[in-house]
mmCIF file of C-alpha atoms in Angstrom:
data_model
loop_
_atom_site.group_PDB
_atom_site.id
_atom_site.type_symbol
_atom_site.label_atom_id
_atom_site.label_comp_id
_atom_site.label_asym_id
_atom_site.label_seq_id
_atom_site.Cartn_x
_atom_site.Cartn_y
_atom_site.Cartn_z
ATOM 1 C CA UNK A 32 37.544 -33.836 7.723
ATOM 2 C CA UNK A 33 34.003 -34.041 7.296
ATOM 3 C CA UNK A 34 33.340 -31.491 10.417
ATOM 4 C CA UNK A 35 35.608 -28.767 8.452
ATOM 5 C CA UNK A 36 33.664 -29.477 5.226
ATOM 6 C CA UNK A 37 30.018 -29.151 7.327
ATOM 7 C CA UNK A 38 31.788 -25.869 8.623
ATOM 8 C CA UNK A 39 32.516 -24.502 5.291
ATOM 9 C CA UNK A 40 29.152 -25.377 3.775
ATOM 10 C CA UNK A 41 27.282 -23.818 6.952
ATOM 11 C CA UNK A 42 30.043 -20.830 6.583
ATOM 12 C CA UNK A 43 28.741 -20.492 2.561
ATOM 13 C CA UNK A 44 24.760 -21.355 2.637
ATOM 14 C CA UNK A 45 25.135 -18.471 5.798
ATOM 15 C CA UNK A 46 26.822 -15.950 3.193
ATOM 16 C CA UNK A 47 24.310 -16.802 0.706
ATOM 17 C CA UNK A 48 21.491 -16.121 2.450
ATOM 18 C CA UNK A 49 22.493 -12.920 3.818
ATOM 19 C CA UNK A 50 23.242 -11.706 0.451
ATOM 20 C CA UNK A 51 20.518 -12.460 -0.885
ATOM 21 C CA UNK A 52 18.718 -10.724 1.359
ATOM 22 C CA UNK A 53 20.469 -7.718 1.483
ATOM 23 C CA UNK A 54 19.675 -7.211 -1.938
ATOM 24 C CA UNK A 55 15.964 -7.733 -1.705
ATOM 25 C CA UNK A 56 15.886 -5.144 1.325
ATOM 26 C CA UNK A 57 18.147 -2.891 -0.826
ATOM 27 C CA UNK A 58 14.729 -2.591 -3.265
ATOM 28 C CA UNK A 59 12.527 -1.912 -0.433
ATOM 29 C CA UNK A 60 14.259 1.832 0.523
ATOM 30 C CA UNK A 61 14.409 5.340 -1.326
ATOM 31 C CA UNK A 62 16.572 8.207 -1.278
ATOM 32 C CA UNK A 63 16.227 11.009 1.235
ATOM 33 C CA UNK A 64 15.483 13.065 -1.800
ATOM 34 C CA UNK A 65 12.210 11.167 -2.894
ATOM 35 C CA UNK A 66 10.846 11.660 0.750
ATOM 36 C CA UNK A 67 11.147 14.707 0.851
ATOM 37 C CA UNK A 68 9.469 15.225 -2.796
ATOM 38 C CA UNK A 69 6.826 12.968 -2.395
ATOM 39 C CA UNK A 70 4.987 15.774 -0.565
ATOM 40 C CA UNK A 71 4.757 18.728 -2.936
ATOM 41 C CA UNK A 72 3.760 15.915 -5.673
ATOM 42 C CA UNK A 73 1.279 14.368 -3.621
ATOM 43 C CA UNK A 74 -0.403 17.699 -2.898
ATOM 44 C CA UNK A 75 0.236 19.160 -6.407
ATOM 45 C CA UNK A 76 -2.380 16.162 -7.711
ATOM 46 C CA UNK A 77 -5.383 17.188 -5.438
ATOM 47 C CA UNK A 78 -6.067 20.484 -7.872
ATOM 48 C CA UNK A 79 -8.352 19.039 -9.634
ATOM 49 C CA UNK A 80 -12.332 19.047 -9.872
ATOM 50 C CA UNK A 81 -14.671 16.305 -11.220
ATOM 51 C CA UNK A 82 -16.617 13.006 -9.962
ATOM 52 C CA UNK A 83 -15.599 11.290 -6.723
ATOM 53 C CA UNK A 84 -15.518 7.349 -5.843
ATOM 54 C CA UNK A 85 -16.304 6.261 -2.316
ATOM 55 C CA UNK A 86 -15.118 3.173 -2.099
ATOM 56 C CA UNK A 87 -15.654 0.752 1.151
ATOM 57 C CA UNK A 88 -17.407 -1.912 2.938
ATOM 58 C CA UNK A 89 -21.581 -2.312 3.527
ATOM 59 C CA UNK A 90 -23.329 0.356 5.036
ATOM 60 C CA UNK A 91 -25.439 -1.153 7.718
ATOM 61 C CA UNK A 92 -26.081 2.733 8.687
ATOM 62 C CA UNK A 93 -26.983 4.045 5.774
ATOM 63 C CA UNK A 94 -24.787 7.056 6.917
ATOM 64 C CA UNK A 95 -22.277 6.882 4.310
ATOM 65 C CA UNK A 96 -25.467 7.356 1.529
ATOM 66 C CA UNK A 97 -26.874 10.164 3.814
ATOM 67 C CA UNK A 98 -23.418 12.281 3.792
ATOM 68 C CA UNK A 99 -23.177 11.315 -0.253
ATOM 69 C CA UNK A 100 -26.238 12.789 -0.517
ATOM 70 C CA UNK A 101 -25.768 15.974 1.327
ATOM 71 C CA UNK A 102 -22.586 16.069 -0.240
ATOM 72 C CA UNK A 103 -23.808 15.505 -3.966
ATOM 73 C CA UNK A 104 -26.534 17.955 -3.405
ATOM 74 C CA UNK A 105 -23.909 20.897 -2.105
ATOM 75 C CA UNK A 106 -21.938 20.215 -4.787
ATOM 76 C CA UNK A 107 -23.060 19.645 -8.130
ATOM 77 C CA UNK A 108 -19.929 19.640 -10.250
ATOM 78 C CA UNK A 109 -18.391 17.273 -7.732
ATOM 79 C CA UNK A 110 -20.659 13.887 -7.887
ATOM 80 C CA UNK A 111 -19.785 11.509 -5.205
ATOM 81 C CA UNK A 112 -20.451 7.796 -6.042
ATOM 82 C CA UNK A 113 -20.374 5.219 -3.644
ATOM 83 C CA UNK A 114 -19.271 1.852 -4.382
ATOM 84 C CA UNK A 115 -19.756 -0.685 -1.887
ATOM 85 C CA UNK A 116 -17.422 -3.745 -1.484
ATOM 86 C CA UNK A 117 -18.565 -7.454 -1.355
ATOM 87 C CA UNK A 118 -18.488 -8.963 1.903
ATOM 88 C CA UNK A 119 -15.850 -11.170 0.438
ATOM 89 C CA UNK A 120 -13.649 -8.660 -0.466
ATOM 90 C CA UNK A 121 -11.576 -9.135 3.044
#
């Protein structure tokens, strides 16, 4: 008796689990239709003009200010800032 009742509680916490987990990976896909949207959208939003933010880690180089800087000067309306990231930040 009590191997038939381990069974069936194996049998149910098994069921459980994998439902649960279906629906949590059920939240994790799309629709054909958004990926093949997200596209045009994604390169409808780079029309635009205006100030730039570099973002990323120390520049031991100093190339990253060097390129801002040729950039900056090239193009005035279009003001690249660069924002460097603690060391911490990883």
């Amino acid at each position: 008796m009590r191997q038939r009742r381990r069974t069936w509680q194996t049998l149910l916490a098994t069921t459980a689990t994998l439902t649960v987990a279906t629906i949590a990976l059920t939240g994790c896909g799309g629709t054909a239709t958004d990926a093949k949207s997200a596209p045009k959208a994604a390169a409808a939003s780079f029309e635009g003009k205006g100030p730039i933010n570099y973002v990323s880690n120390r520049d031991a180089s100093g190339a990253a200010n060097k390129s801002i800087e040729e950039w900056n000067a090239a193009h005035p309306e279009e003001k690249v800032t660069f924002i460097e990231l603690p060391d911490s930040a990883d």
